[in-house]
DNA sequence: CAGTCTGCTGAACGGTGTTCACCAGAGGTG
DNA sequence: CACCTCTGGTGAACACCGTTCAGCAGACTG
């Protein structure tokens, strides 16, 4: 980078004030796309908005990114950057799985509507595999039978994605009412369930206090807990039934 | 409806051949939208296509349907038309829950990309409540504690939606390869996992045979089974712990 | 028969993703 | 130092999209 004095204002030999020309890269485009996403939301995330954010013509984007779909895929991959899953500890597998789920949810919540993008992301890219490997390792060391261990990660990430997705939808739906808050939404729906005719919906109205109460986190934690308990039942089953045949031992920590 | 003889072909007193003018209704619009959806898929489902399907100007739709979002919501509600959830039978609650999930998945699979619409549908409309009531009743009679029973239905339908959604995404991704089949896709991915370097991904490659094997239905059934087992653990917990206090008994079948 | 009113038409507005001819400017070469 | 090439921008265009609106035709009402 050559050290150059600023152009004198009246020096017409220089073409423009300071073109400087930071080179365009996929990286910078994704940065700008995230800025647009956070400010405008998924529905208004357009190539034109991203280009405007960079002060660049729309068509310039297409030399670095082949389509909007590819841009979304690149944004999706950011999700996994710097995501360190702790080393498997069989004694704490339940906590580790729950923490994994919470980390996923937190990451999806870091940017508005990110879950909308994540839901269509391809979950098998090289960037994602390390986390998958760790998660699968946790499941195998916990004692899950292989067919279950292989799919448990899939189930869990589907759940995380779907939960964040629904959160995003609800947030969008109520965004116009300027002071959005989950407590207000949940109050509204609690009222709705309470007002249901008890003769036609005896259980729904009886459960009104529980249908939407608690924080979003509570709701999520319960869902994860249900899944973990379901997985645990397979562990117990394998432990009692499989005393005899020793399956191929799962590999501990990859080196 | 007046009985009228067909116009003589040379009778020029009649304005057009047979305008007939079937009146436009939300119902017919939704019909046409489903035709377009099945033929073109979600991405190409546009108001213009729907209007063309009906042989009508685009703007005509807007007198019956206030926006595309409303049209999608109406399409979503069709999901629940004629969906009869069997009366709760506590002895068979696991089977009943599994059947409910399968019925939901089957309905979502009846139309291409329907899950994409379902995922953003509001699940509290009056059309949906009867099924919810039945499902919640099943959960309460099964012995689930109220806070869990209240959210179990939510978890289950989220799971069904998300599963069908992902299926839809994958189908779209491989639609161009004209002879799409799940078995071919799963073979491709099985190969992918087998080719993973075993030193970096020991468990992922060890589980390659299980990662994507089996039918989509197997995959789904296992996920549902995991959730049901998780729910069952709450039933057992409540049965052993709650011998003393008798909670308000859940109402059996609404009349 | 006149009048109103409902429900459709066609055109338009402002947006979208994507493509393409063109061109400026940096880099290397003679 | 002049020239040439070639990378990576520009701006206009295409074919769509959801939505709105003035106008009009035909059926119903008085």
XYZ file of C-alpha atoms (C1' of nucleotides) in Angstrom:
570
model
C 0.000 0.000 0.000
C 1.780 3.147 -1.242
C 1.750 6.115 1.079
C 0.169 8.894 -0.840
C -0.686 12.407 0.202
C -4.332 13.332 -0.137
C -5.185 14.956 -3.453
C -5.426 18.706 -3.436
C -9.067 19.605 -3.924
C -8.385 21.545 -7.108
C -6.046 19.006 -8.603
C -8.038 17.835 -11.598
C -5.403 15.405 -12.719
C -6.758 12.818 -10.329
C -9.917 11.222 -11.537
C -11.881 10.908 -8.331
C -11.534 11.930 -4.724
C -10.341 8.633 -3.349
C -11.390 5.543 -5.236
C -9.154 3.390 -3.053
C -10.970 0.369 -4.494
C -11.139 -2.078 -1.678
C -11.304 -5.268 -3.705
C -14.618 -7.069 -3.736
C -14.548 -10.598 -2.354
C -17.122 -13.224 -1.397
C -16.146 -12.465 2.188
C -17.033 -8.785 1.925
C -20.232 -9.584 0.074
C -21.325 -11.914 2.843
C -20.471 -9.210 5.387
C -22.660 -6.742 3.568
C -25.426 -9.310 3.180
C -25.467 -9.806 6.937
C -25.720 -6.063 7.466
C -28.708 -5.943 5.143
C -30.245 -9.012 6.770
C -30.021 -7.546 10.245
C -31.403 -4.204 9.160
C -34.100 -5.261 6.675
C -34.886 -8.909 7.329
C -34.948 -11.902 5.056
C -37.756 -10.762 2.784
C -35.915 -7.593 1.827
C -32.519 -9.206 1.483
C -31.915 -8.658 -2.216
C -28.843 -8.569 -4.396
C -29.569 -4.920 -5.087
C -29.634 -4.072 -1.398
C -26.375 -5.901 -0.831
C -24.765 -4.110 -3.776
C -26.018 -0.768 -2.478
C -24.547 -1.568 0.931
C -21.176 -2.020 -0.775
C -21.608 1.003 -3.043
C -21.282 -1.161 -6.093
C -23.327 -2.189 -9.128
C -25.499 -5.257 -8.717
C -23.849 -7.085 -11.553
C -20.473 -6.752 -9.855
C -21.603 -9.255 -7.254
C -22.022 -11.952 -9.862
C -18.313 -12.189 -10.601
C -17.718 -13.342 -7.028
C -20.932 -15.160 -6.279
C -22.732 -17.143 -8.919
C -26.259 -16.582 -7.670
C -28.302 -15.452 -4.718
C -28.619 -19.070 -3.654
C -24.853 -19.356 -3.429
C -24.714 -16.163 -1.395
C -27.263 -17.614 1.014
C -25.229 -20.794 1.227
C -22.125 -18.766 2.085
C -24.074 -16.938 4.750
C -25.212 -20.295 6.095
C -21.641 -21.525 6.416
C -20.810 -18.582 8.684
C -22.983 -20.269 11.256
C -20.283 -22.813 11.916
C -17.251 -20.569 11.935
C -15.446 -20.880 15.223
C -17.968 -23.302 16.668
C -15.999 -25.496 19.012
C -17.877 -28.495 20.295
C -16.288 -29.645 23.554
C -14.564 -33.013 23.665
C -17.003 -35.818 24.364
C -17.428 -36.717 28.023
C -19.644 -39.803 28.270
C -20.542 -39.022 31.860
C -22.015 -35.699 30.833
C -23.486 -36.591 27.440
C -26.911 -35.257 28.264
C -25.567 -31.872 29.266
C -23.270 -31.808 26.264
C -26.123 -32.496 23.886
C -28.256 -29.846 25.534
C -25.402 -27.369 25.324
C -24.919 -28.158 21.668
C -28.561 -27.427 21.004
C -28.430 -24.176 22.936
C -25.297 -23.074 21.134
C -27.014 -23.740 17.825
C -30.064 -21.761 18.833
C -27.947 -18.896 20.113
C -26.024 -18.732 16.876
C -29.204 -18.694 14.842
C -30.559 -15.923 17.022
C -27.493 -13.765 16.503
C -28.852 -12.486 13.203
C -32.411 -11.687 12.334
C -34.079 -14.350 10.186
C -30.873 -16.381 9.969
C -32.957 -19.477 10.658
C -34.835 -18.889 7.410
C -31.528 -19.277 5.624
C -30.275 -22.127 7.771
C -33.383 -24.180 7.104
C -32.468 -24.580 3.438
C -28.698 -24.840 3.935
C -26.955 -28.033 2.910
C -25.827 -29.591 6.197
C -23.077 -31.749 4.767
C -20.513 -29.193 3.669
C -16.932 -29.636 4.863
C -17.358 -26.671 7.175
C -20.087 -28.497 9.054
C -18.509 -31.917 9.339
C -16.270 -31.259 12.357
C -19.239 -30.366 14.533
C -21.190 -33.333 13.214
C -18.290 -35.639 13.965
C -18.063 -34.395 17.542
C -21.786 -34.702 18.052
C -21.894 -38.210 16.629
C -18.976 -39.124 18.854
C -20.861 -37.920 21.894
C -23.804 -40.075 20.922
C -21.746 -43.185 20.298
C -19.756 -42.869 23.498
C -22.988 -42.321 25.371
C -23.948 -45.818 24.298
C -26.499 -45.179 21.580
C -26.858 -47.992 19.058
C -25.256 -47.020 15.753
C -28.429 -46.563 13.700
C -29.774 -44.206 16.341
C -26.499 -42.379 16.905
C -26.228 -41.772 13.164
C -29.542 -39.976 13.017
C -29.714 -38.326 16.408
C -27.632 -35.398 15.235
C -29.895 -34.917 12.273
C -32.956 -34.909 14.509
C -31.402 -32.474 16.921
C -30.299 -29.961 14.312
C -33.624 -30.207 12.550
C -35.267 -29.383 15.837
C -32.991 -26.424 16.492
C -33.482 -25.070 12.989
C -37.232 -25.503 13.081
C -37.540 -23.864 16.463
C -35.527 -20.832 15.412
C -37.423 -20.724 12.150
C -40.754 -20.488 13.916
C -39.379 -17.845 16.224
C -38.326 -15.846 13.193
C -41.763 -16.173 11.613
C -43.516 -14.974 14.749
C -41.150 -12.085 15.134
C -41.822 -11.019 11.568
C -45.540 -11.305 12.059
C -45.535 -8.911 14.980
C -42.715 -6.641 13.945
C -44.991 -3.774 12.906
C -46.398 -3.492 16.429
C -43.362 -1.502 17.393
C -42.763 -2.773 20.915
C -42.531 -6.464 20.184
C -42.031 -8.703 23.165
C -42.544 -12.402 23.650
C -44.314 -11.859 26.941
C -46.973 -9.756 25.253
C -47.460 -12.278 22.468
C -47.720 -15.111 24.946
C -50.239 -13.170 27.011
C -52.340 -12.639 23.923
C -52.344 -16.326 23.117
C -52.939 -17.388 26.668
C -56.063 -15.223 26.613
C -57.009 -16.811 23.306
C -56.836 -20.311 24.747
C -58.667 -19.292 27.885
C -61.496 -17.873 25.812
C -61.972 -21.137 23.928
C -65.384 -22.728 24.569
C -64.671 -25.360 27.239
C -67.402 -27.682 26.000
C -65.730 -28.136 22.610
C -62.127 -27.770 23.761
C -62.029 -28.964 27.359
C -58.356 -29.893 27.427
C -57.075 -27.038 25.325
C -58.750 -24.506 27.596
C -57.769 -26.421 30.724
C -54.152 -26.265 29.615
C -54.356 -22.603 28.613
C -51.941 -21.550 31.363
C -49.362 -23.969 30.018
C -49.829 -23.646 26.281
C -47.727 -20.566 25.790
C -46.411 -19.707 29.218
C -42.779 -19.401 30.089
C -39.982 -18.021 28.003
C -39.016 -19.171 24.560
C -35.960 -20.700 26.164
C -38.080 -22.806 28.487
C -40.084 -24.012 25.530
C -36.922 -24.926 23.686
C -35.277 -26.575 26.667
C -38.286 -28.774 27.221
C -38.284 -29.905 23.610
C -34.602 -30.740 23.829
C -35.120 -32.524 27.132
C -37.820 -34.690 25.571
C -35.501 -35.678 22.751
C -32.636 -36.394 25.122
C -34.824 -38.599 27.286
C -35.933 -40.441 24.172
C -32.313 -41.014 23.235
C -31.498 -42.090 26.779
C -34.110 -44.815 26.560
C -32.156 -46.332 23.693
C -29.010 -46.214 25.791
C -30.670 -48.106 28.616
C -32.152 -50.587 26.193
C -28.751 -51.248 24.642
C -27.135 -51.560 28.062
C -29.540 -54.226 29.316
C -29.935 -56.135 26.058
C -26.429 -55.994 24.654
C -24.379 -57.451 27.501
C -23.063 -60.149 25.170
C -22.053 -58.922 21.713
C -19.444 -56.149 21.829
C -19.975 -53.949 18.834
C -17.067 -52.194 17.229
C -16.029 -49.688 19.842
C -16.649 -46.047 18.942
C -13.520 -43.981 18.464
C -12.971 -41.535 21.274
C -11.551 -38.214 20.289
C -10.271 -37.686 16.773
C -6.743 -36.412 16.652
C -80.165 -22.048 -12.528
C -82.321 -21.446 -15.617
C -82.428 -24.281 -18.107
C -81.293 -22.824 -21.359
C -80.831 -24.504 -24.698
C -77.363 -24.279 -26.185
C -76.865 -21.385 -28.563
C -77.201 -22.187 -32.227
C -73.766 -21.839 -33.731
C -74.853 -19.176 -36.208
C -76.885 -17.210 -33.723
C -74.938 -13.974 -33.560
C -77.282 -12.379 -31.099
C -75.371 -13.959 -28.238
C -72.223 -12.135 -27.375
C -69.753 -14.970 -26.990
C -69.655 -18.681 -27.470
C -70.257 -19.637 -23.865
C -69.031 -17.230 -21.253
C -70.832 -19.223 -18.579
C -68.916 -17.223 -15.968
C -68.300 -19.666 -13.201
C -68.118 -17.261 -10.299
C -64.724 -16.742 -8.752
C -64.450 -17.714 -5.110
C -61.632 -18.149 -2.597
C -62.329 -21.856 -2.895
C -61.712 -21.938 -6.633
C -58.652 -19.753 -6.269
C -57.161 -22.155 -3.752
C -57.975 -25.046 -6.100
C -56.110 -23.332 -8.906
C -53.229 -22.447 -6.611
C -52.835 -26.107 -5.729
C -52.782 -27.023 -9.412
C -50.024 -24.501 -9.986
C -48.154 -25.644 -6.886
C -48.176 -29.269 -7.969
C -47.097 -28.448 -11.499
C -44.578 -25.656 -10.901
C -43.502 -25.871 -7.290
C -43.448 -23.289 -4.535
C -40.911 -20.954 -6.114
C -43.029 -20.487 -9.217
C -46.328 -20.236 -7.396
C -47.298 -16.672 -8.280
C -50.529 -14.748 -8.357
C -50.099 -14.426 -12.101
C -49.798 -18.165 -12.580
C -52.859 -18.767 -10.461
C -54.826 -16.185 -12.420
C -53.689 -17.731 -15.694
C -54.802 -21.134 -14.449
C -58.261 -19.673 -13.917
C -58.224 -17.737 -17.188
C -58.668 -14.495 -15.342
C -56.859 -11.205 -14.803
C -54.444 -11.100 -11.852
C -56.247 -8.245 -10.218
C -59.462 -10.237 -10.140
C -57.932 -12.443 -7.445
C -57.587 -9.523 -5.102
C -61.318 -9.082 -4.678
C -61.516 -12.528 -3.098
C -58.142 -12.809 -1.462
C -56.438 -9.820 0.106
C -52.863 -10.843 -0.585
C -50.664 -13.728 -1.553
C -50.013 -14.354 2.130
C -53.706 -14.837 2.698
C -53.893 -17.216 -0.239
C -51.071 -19.253 1.263
C -52.857 -19.279 4.592
C -56.003 -20.587 2.894
C -53.949 -23.286 1.222
C -52.478 -24.147 4.607
C -55.925 -24.606 6.124
C -56.775 -27.227 3.497
C -54.273 -29.434 5.276
C -56.722 -29.993 8.073
C -59.901 -30.494 6.060
C -61.400 -33.852 6.861
C -58.613 -34.820 9.232
C -60.247 -37.054 11.789
C -58.067 -37.847 14.776
C -59.322 -41.065 16.379
C -60.804 -40.924 19.854
C -58.131 -41.126 22.518
C -57.367 -44.599 23.774
C -54.896 -44.336 26.677
C -53.784 -47.929 26.236
C -52.632 -47.169 22.691
C -51.393 -43.610 23.113
C -47.998 -44.325 21.605
C -49.494 -45.797 18.475
C -52.017 -43.000 18.256
C -49.330 -40.345 18.476
C -47.248 -42.122 15.852
C -50.272 -42.402 13.588
C -50.995 -38.734 14.025
C -47.472 -37.883 12.948
C -47.664 -40.175 9.957
C -50.995 -38.738 8.901
C -49.510 -35.244 9.088
C -46.528 -36.232 7.004
C -48.723 -37.987 4.445
C -50.900 -34.924 4.086
C -47.899 -32.688 3.609
C -46.562 -35.048 0.988
C -49.796 -34.989 -0.982
C -48.776 -31.763 -2.681
C -45.377 -30.711 -3.830
C -43.721 -28.175 -1.544
C -46.788 -27.990 0.704
C -44.467 -28.172 3.689
C -42.897 -24.885 2.629
C -46.313 -23.308 3.081
C -47.184 -25.215 6.217
C -44.014 -24.100 7.935
C -45.203 -20.496 8.018
C -48.882 -21.233 8.616
C -50.484 -19.991 11.805
C -51.221 -23.153 13.764
C -53.936 -21.707 15.990
C -56.740 -21.100 13.522
C -60.187 -22.504 14.366
C -59.775 -25.099 11.619
C -56.765 -26.541 13.416
C -58.086 -26.560 16.962
C -60.117 -29.784 16.801
C -57.049 -31.825 15.906
C -55.014 -30.033 18.571
C -57.684 -30.759 21.146
C -57.704 -34.441 20.291
C -53.939 -34.649 20.381
C -53.698 -32.842 23.698
C -56.367 -35.146 25.062
C -54.347 -38.154 24.039
C -51.344 -36.737 25.853
C -53.239 -35.926 29.031
C -54.980 -39.271 29.208
C -51.637 -40.946 28.617
C -50.543 -39.426 31.895
C -48.272 -36.619 30.773
C -47.917 -33.787 33.265
C -49.833 -30.732 32.072
C -46.866 -28.531 31.155
C -45.481 -31.307 28.989
C -48.820 -32.303 27.488
C -49.433 -28.701 26.514
C -46.262 -28.507 24.461
C -45.938 -32.043 23.191
C -48.311 -31.352 20.321
C -46.335 -28.307 19.362
C -43.113 -30.305 19.351
C -44.632 -33.078 17.307
C -46.111 -30.853 14.625
C -42.925 -28.823 14.432
C -41.079 -32.063 13.838
C -43.485 -33.200 11.143
C -43.368 -29.843 9.397
C -39.608 -29.618 9.549
C -39.137 -33.117 8.261
C -41.447 -32.566 5.302
C -39.811 -29.209 4.693
C -36.384 -30.740 4.394
C -37.750 -33.415 2.138
C -39.171 -30.714 -0.086
C -35.856 -28.868 -0.201
C -33.958 -31.994 -1.203
C -36.472 -32.850 -3.845
C -36.157 -29.380 -5.319
C -32.408 -29.583 -5.273
C -32.363 -32.729 -7.348
C -35.395 -32.134 -9.515
C -33.389 -31.263 -12.614
C -31.759 -34.689 -12.641
C -34.856 -36.054 -14.287
C -35.099 -39.450 -12.626
C -35.114 -38.350 -9.020
C -35.250 -41.100 -6.441
C -34.453 -41.156 -2.763
C -32.497 -44.356 -3.091
C -30.114 -42.744 -5.567
C -29.662 -39.686 -3.394
C -29.015 -41.811 -0.344
C -26.497 -43.904 -2.254
C -24.671 -40.755 -3.266
C -24.462 -39.555 0.291
C -23.527 -42.915 1.684
C -20.593 -42.884 -0.712
C -19.785 -39.358 0.443
C -19.600 -40.411 4.076
C -17.610 -43.525 3.235
C -15.051 -41.416 1.392
C -14.489 -39.161 4.390
C -10.943 -39.398 5.769
C -11.249 -41.801 8.712
C -8.470 -40.109 10.667
C -10.362 -36.842 10.891
C -13.882 -38.259 10.940
C -13.618 -41.699 12.510
C -17.193 -41.919 13.742
C -18.834 -40.250 10.784
C -17.180 -42.648 8.369
C -17.783 -45.612 10.669
C -21.463 -44.782 10.696
C -21.618 -44.179 6.951
C -23.871 -47.186 6.387
C -26.371 -45.767 8.860
C -26.206 -42.061 8.104
C -28.540 -42.054 5.174
C -29.644 -45.643 4.768
C -33.212 -46.801 4.806
C -36.262 -45.053 3.461
C -37.376 -41.583 4.335
C -40.194 -43.207 6.252
C -37.746 -45.131 8.424
C -35.906 -41.944 9.165
C -39.119 -40.224 10.121
C -40.430 -43.118 12.187
C -37.235 -43.226 14.207
C -37.439 -39.521 14.952
C -41.033 -39.896 16.076
C -40.122 -42.927 18.149
C -37.426 -40.957 19.932
C -39.872 -38.209 20.799
C -42.498 -40.676 21.976
C -39.988 -42.410 24.225
C -39.017 -39.049 25.623
C -42.638 -38.313 26.384
C -43.098 -41.755 27.891
C -40.332 -41.062 30.372
C -42.406 -38.175 31.715
C -45.375 -40.487 32.061
C -43.365 -42.968 34.125
C -41.901 -40.183 36.220
C -45.349 -38.800 36.956
C -46.684 -42.271 37.753
C -44.018 -43.048 40.361
C -43.735 -39.575 41.880
C -47.344 -38.424 41.816
C -49.088 -41.222 43.752
C -50.422 -38.703 46.254
C -51.832 -35.513 44.777
C -54.581 -36.101 42.255
C -54.413 -33.358 39.700
C -57.530 -32.159 37.945
C -58.483 -35.121 35.821
C -58.190 -34.619 32.097
C -61.487 -34.582 30.244
C -61.991 -37.668 28.124
C -63.785 -37.187 24.870
C -65.428 -33.861 24.124
C -69.074 -34.154 23.226
C -86.729 0.847 -18.332
C -83.128 3.485 -15.537
C -79.821 3.159 -12.106
C -76.725 1.232 -8.975
C -73.334 -1.800 -7.682
C -70.485 -5.920 -7.923
C -66.636 -8.036 -9.971
C -63.665 -8.247 -13.750
C -60.098 -5.957 -17.050
C -55.818 -3.834 -18.466
C -52.279 -0.926 -17.425
C -49.149 0.728 -14.383
C -45.668 1.113 -10.304
C -41.831 -0.304 -8.001
C -39.533 -4.063 -6.949
C -36.877 -8.821 -7.936
C -32.706 -12.191 -9.986
C -29.841 -12.514 -13.777
C -27.316 -11.483 -18.206
C -24.550 -8.982 -21.350
C -22.098 -5.483 -24.098
C -18.971 -2.304 -22.802
C -15.108 0.015 -20.639
C -11.528 1.755 -17.127
C -7.486 0.815 -15.112
C -3.764 -2.210 -13.296
C -0.188 -5.301 -14.709
C 3.107 -7.097 -17.528
C 5.915 -6.859 -21.947
C 8.781 -5.053 -25.685
C 8.012 4.800 -21.918
C 4.387 3.018 -25.053
C 1.507 -0.728 -25.825
C -1.425 -4.539 -25.007
C -4.050 -7.703 -22.377
C -7.174 -8.972 -19.154
C -9.472 -8.572 -14.766
C -13.355 -6.805 -12.617
C -16.095 -3.227 -12.644
C -20.629 -0.441 -14.976
C -25.312 0.431 -16.661
C -28.974 -1.062 -19.282
C -31.973 -4.531 -20.323
C -35.071 -8.828 -19.812
C -38.569 -11.301 -17.788
C -40.640 -11.853 -13.969
C -42.943 -10.594 -9.237
C -47.027 -8.519 -5.722
C -50.120 -4.955 -5.551
C -53.126 -0.890 -6.865
C -56.402 1.641 -9.481
C -59.352 3.837 -13.040
C -62.683 2.118 -15.931
C -66.190 -0.808 -17.697
C -69.746 -4.628 -18.529
C -73.335 -7.146 -16.969
C -76.459 -8.584 -13.442
C -79.665 -7.106 -9.965
C -83.030 -3.438 -7.931
C -86.440 -0.044 -7.891
